[in-house]
XYZ file of C-alpha atoms in Angstrom:
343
model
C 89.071 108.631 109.414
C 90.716 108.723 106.306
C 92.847 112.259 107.168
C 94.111 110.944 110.457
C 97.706 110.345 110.389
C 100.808 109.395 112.892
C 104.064 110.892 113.502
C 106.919 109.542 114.929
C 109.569 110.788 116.315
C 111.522 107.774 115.851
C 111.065 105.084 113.817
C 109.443 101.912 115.631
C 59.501 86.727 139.528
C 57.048 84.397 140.450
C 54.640 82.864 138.153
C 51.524 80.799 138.449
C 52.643 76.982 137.216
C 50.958 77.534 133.641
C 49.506 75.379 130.935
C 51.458 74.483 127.803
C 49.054 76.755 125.717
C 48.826 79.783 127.643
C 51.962 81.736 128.559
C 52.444 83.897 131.988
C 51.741 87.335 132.896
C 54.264 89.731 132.534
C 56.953 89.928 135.394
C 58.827 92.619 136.755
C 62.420 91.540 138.825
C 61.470 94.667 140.675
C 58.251 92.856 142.015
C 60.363 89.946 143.099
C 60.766 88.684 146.766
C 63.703 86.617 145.869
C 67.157 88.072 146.656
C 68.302 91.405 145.046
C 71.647 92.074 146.143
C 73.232 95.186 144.741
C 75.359 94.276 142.176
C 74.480 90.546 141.501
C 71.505 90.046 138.926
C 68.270 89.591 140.673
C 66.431 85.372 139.943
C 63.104 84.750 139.560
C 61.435 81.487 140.385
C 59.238 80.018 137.061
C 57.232 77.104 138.375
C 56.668 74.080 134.867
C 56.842 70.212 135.492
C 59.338 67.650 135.186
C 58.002 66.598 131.714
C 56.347 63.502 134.634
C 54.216 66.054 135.572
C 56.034 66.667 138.828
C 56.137 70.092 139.685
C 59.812 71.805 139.510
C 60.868 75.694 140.423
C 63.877 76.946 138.544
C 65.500 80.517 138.842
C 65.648 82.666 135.760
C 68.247 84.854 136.032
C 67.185 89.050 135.333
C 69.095 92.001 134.644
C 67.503 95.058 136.459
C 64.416 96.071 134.359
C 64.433 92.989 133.133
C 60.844 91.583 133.146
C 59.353 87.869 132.094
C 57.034 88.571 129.923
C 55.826 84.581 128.782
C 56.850 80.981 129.994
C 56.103 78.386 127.955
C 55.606 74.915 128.690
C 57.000 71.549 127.371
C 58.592 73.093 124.214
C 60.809 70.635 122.489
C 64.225 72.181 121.523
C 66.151 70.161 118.528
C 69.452 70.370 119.696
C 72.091 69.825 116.602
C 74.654 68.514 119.052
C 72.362 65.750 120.424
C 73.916 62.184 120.303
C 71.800 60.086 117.393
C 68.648 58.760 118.709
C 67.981 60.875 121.941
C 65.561 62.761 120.262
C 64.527 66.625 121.003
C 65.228 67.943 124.491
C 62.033 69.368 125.929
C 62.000 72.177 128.518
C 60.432 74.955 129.689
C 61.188 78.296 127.291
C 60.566 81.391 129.149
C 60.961 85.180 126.647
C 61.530 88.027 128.773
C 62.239 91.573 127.051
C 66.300 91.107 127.261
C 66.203 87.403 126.516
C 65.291 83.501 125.467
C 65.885 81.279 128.052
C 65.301 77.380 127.704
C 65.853 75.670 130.489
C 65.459 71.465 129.744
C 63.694 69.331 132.176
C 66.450 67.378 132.627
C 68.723 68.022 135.473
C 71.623 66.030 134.522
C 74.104 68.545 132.132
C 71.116 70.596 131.251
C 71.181 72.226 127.482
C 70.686 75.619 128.979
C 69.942 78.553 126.150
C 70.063 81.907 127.187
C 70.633 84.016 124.937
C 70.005 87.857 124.110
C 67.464 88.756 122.054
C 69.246 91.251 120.224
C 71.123 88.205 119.075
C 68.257 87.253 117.033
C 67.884 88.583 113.265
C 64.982 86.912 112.137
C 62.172 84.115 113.262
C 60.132 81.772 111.005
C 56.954 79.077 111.394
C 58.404 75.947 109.898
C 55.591 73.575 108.722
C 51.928 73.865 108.726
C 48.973 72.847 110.426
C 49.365 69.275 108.470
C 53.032 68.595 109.015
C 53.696 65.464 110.902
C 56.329 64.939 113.495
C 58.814 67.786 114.650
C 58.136 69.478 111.386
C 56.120 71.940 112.969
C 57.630 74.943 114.858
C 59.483 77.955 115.503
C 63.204 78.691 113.913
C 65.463 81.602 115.467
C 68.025 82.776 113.337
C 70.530 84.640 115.579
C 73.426 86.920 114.023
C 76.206 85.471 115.264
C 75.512 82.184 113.118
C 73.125 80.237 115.691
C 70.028 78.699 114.244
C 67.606 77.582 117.362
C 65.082 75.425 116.298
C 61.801 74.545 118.334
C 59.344 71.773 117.586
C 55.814 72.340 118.964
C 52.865 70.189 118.938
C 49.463 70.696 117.622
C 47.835 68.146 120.144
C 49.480 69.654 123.525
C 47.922 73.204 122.106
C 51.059 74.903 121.603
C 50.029 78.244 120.406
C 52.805 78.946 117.711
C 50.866 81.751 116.642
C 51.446 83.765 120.693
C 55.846 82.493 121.208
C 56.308 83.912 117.346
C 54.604 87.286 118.219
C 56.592 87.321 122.055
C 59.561 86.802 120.106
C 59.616 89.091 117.522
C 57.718 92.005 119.852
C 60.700 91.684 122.242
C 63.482 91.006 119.609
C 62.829 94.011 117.549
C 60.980 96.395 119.917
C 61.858 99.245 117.903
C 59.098 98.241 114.944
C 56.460 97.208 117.310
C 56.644 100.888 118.990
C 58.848 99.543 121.908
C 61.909 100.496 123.313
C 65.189 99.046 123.212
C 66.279 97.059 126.547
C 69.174 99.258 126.878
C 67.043 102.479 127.470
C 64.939 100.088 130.678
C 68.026 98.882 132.100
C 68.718 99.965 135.561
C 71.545 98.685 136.775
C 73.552 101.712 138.989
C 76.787 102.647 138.728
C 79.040 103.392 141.815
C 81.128 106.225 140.058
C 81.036 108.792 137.829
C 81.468 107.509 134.549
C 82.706 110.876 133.223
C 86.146 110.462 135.483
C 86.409 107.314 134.258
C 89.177 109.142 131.951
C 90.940 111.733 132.773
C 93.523 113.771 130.321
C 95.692 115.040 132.481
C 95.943 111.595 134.672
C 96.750 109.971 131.675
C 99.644 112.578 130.182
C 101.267 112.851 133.633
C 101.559 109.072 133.644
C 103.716 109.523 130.514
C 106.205 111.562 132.072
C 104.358 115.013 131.457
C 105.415 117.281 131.877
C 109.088 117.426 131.108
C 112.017 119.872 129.891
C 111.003 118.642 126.136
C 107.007 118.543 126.835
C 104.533 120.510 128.195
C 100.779 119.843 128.983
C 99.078 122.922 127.235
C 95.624 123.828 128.402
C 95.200 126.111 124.793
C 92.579 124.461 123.922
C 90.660 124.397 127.144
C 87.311 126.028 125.639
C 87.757 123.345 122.779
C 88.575 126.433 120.593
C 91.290 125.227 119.072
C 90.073 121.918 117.848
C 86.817 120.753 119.510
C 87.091 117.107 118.801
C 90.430 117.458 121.193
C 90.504 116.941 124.830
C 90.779 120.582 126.336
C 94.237 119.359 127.512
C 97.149 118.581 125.380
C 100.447 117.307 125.272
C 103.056 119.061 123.469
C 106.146 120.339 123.098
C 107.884 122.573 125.519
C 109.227 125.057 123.519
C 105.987 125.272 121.111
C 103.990 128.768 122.425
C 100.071 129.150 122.703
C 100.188 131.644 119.714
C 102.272 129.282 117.648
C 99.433 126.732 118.022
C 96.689 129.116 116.912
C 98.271 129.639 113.428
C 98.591 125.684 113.270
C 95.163 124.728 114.129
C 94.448 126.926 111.192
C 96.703 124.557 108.920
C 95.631 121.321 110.438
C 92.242 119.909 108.648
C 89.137 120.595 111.452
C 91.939 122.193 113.763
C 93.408 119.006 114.539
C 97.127 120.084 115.352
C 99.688 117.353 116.656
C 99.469 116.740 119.834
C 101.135 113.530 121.519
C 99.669 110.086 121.840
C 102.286 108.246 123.569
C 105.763 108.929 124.996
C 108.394 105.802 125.481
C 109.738 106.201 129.507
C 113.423 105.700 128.348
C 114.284 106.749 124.833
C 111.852 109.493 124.635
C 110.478 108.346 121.161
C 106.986 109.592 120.426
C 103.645 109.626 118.667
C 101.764 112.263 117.724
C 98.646 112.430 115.963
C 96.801 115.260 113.377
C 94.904 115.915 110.490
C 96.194 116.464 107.068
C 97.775 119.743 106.203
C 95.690 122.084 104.145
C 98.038 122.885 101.585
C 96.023 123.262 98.392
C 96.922 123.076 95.129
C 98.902 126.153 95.737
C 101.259 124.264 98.229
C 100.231 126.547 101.223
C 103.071 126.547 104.022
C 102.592 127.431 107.767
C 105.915 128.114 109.592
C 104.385 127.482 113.198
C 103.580 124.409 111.850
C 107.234 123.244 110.632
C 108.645 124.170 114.158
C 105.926 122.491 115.669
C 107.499 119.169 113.848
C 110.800 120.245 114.457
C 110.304 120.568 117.803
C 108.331 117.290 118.449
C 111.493 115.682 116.198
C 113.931 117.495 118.431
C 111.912 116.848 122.062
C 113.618 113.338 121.120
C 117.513 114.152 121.147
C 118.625 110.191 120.138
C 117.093 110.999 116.911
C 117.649 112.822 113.940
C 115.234 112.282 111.649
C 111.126 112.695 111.725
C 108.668 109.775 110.227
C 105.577 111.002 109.343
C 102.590 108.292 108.040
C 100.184 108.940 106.104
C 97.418 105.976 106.099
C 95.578 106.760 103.274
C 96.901 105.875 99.406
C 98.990 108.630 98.188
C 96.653 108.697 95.241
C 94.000 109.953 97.404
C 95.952 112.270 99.393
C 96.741 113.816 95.968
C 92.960 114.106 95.111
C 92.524 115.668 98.350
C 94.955 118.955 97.376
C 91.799 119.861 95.091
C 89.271 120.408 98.258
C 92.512 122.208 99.954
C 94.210 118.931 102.044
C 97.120 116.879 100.995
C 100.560 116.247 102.925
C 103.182 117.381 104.151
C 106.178 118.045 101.557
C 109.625 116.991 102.695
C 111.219 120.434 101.161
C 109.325 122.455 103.487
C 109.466 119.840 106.593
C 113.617 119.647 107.549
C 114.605 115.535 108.249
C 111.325 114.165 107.528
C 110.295 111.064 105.711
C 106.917 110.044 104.601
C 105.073 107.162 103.958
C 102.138 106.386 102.664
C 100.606 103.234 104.506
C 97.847 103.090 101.643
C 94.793 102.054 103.689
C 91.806 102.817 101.815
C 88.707 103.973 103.521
């Protein structure tokens, strides 16, 4: 955000074998008999042929949720890092409503695509019902620079018309009134993702608290500032009261409060808002001691550096609407600096 700022306190499924033109029922990995083992991604078999007409099983792998919902057989995939003269690689491509998975017939160093569809920004129909050769097909333009190409053919019934629709259903659910994959997913979590993090953990493993800080529950109902954590790291000698009258300084109540705490020297960062100082040059004198204090909590150094990341052009502009900075007359030993990083 652009009024976010740093201070230091010292510089520093099993499906049927289909035919090539008709795809396979949906499948659901929870229907599966294969293994599901907690914590590993459930397989399903998809029965196609070795492009000899030999029947071959291969496991596609599922998230939980995850459901096949086509296999399609003998689709040639035009590989752009083939050697010259090999000619497409032809596979089986099965679309589930996560992903596109190709898996090639041959088993020596397969080309194996699988790739999610979210990947996918658009899909065309190259050629028409009169191109000759691999002209005719399916291209899948993906997002992260990938363009998958598939040739079909007209003779072997490939139905173009059913893999485009399949794709573009299960790449963009959310304009053929589906749902994104991330709201079917099912995978279960051992712990309780909200004590993943936990504030006061984290400020007692800086050293908190100490005879120069203090972890400060003030702000405990989130009244103080409630985009803060209700616990807070700050300086010893700085009271409750004192931090009220800040918060009403600091832009949206954002007061400093520290970030990180060096084990040895003691040098610090603390973060805040911008100062709402006006055109008027507004002061707040719980608000200098709070900076004096976080400068002295630090007792190798002598002077405060306060950063400002925007431009100072715009922190200017921003005394209009009632922000700006901090000005060093009022703040004792400071320095500032404008790091000019425009939004």
């Amino acid at each position: 955000m652009a009024d976010r700022r740093v201070v230091s306190g010292q510089q520093m499924s099993d499906s049927s074998s289909t035919s090539p033109s008709s795809p396979s029922h949906s499948i659901d990995s929870s229907n599966s008999s294969l293994d599901n083992v907690p914590g590993s991604a459930p397989r399903m078999s998809v029965s196609h042929h070795d492009g000899a007409g030999v029947p071959v099983r291969d496991e596609v792998p599922l998230l939980l949720g995850e459901k096949i919902e086509a296999v399609y057989q003998d689709i040639a995939f035009l590989c752009p890092f083939s050697s010259t003269g090999t000619g497409p690689i032809r596979g089986t491509l099965t679309i589930t409503n996560y992903r596109l998975y190709f898996r090639p017939h041959q088993r020596d160093n397969p080309v194996i695509l699988d790739i999610p569809l979210g990947f996918v920004s658009r899909v065309e129909k190259v050629g028409g019902a009169r191109t000759p050769g691999d002209n005719y097909g399916l291209e899948i333009f993906c997002k992260d620079i990938r363009n998958l190409r598939f040739a079909l053919s007209k003779v072997d019934g490939h139905p173009r018309k059913d893999i485009f629709e399949s794709l573009t259903v299960n790449a963009f659910p959310l304009s053929h009134s589906g749902e994104l994959f991330a709201y079917t997913y099912r995978e279960q979590y051992p712990g309780n993702g909200w004590s993943v993090y936990d504030q006061t953990e984290e400020l007692k493993r800086l050293g908190l608290p100490n005879e120069s800080w203090a972890i400060s529950r003030a702000n405990e109902k989130y009244q103080l500032c409630d985009t803060y954590p209700a616990v807070v790291g700050v300086p010893a000698m700085i009271s409750s009261e004192e931090l009220v009258e800040v918060a009403k300084f600091r832009s949206k109540g954002r007061i400093p409060v520290l970030s990180w705490l060096h084990p040895d020297s003691l040098a610090s960062i603390t973060r805040c808002s911008q100062p709402l100082v006006g055109v008027a040059g507004r002061r707040c004198r719980e608000d200098e001691r709070l900076v004096q204090n976080i400068m002295d909590a630090n007792a190798q150094s002598h002077r405060i550096y306060i950063y400002d990341a925007r431009p100072k052009v715009n922190a200017v502009a921003n005394m209009a609407k009632g922000g700006g900075y901090e000005s060093e007359d009022s703040y004792q030993n400071a320095e500032f600096v404008f790091l000019d990083i425009h939004n």
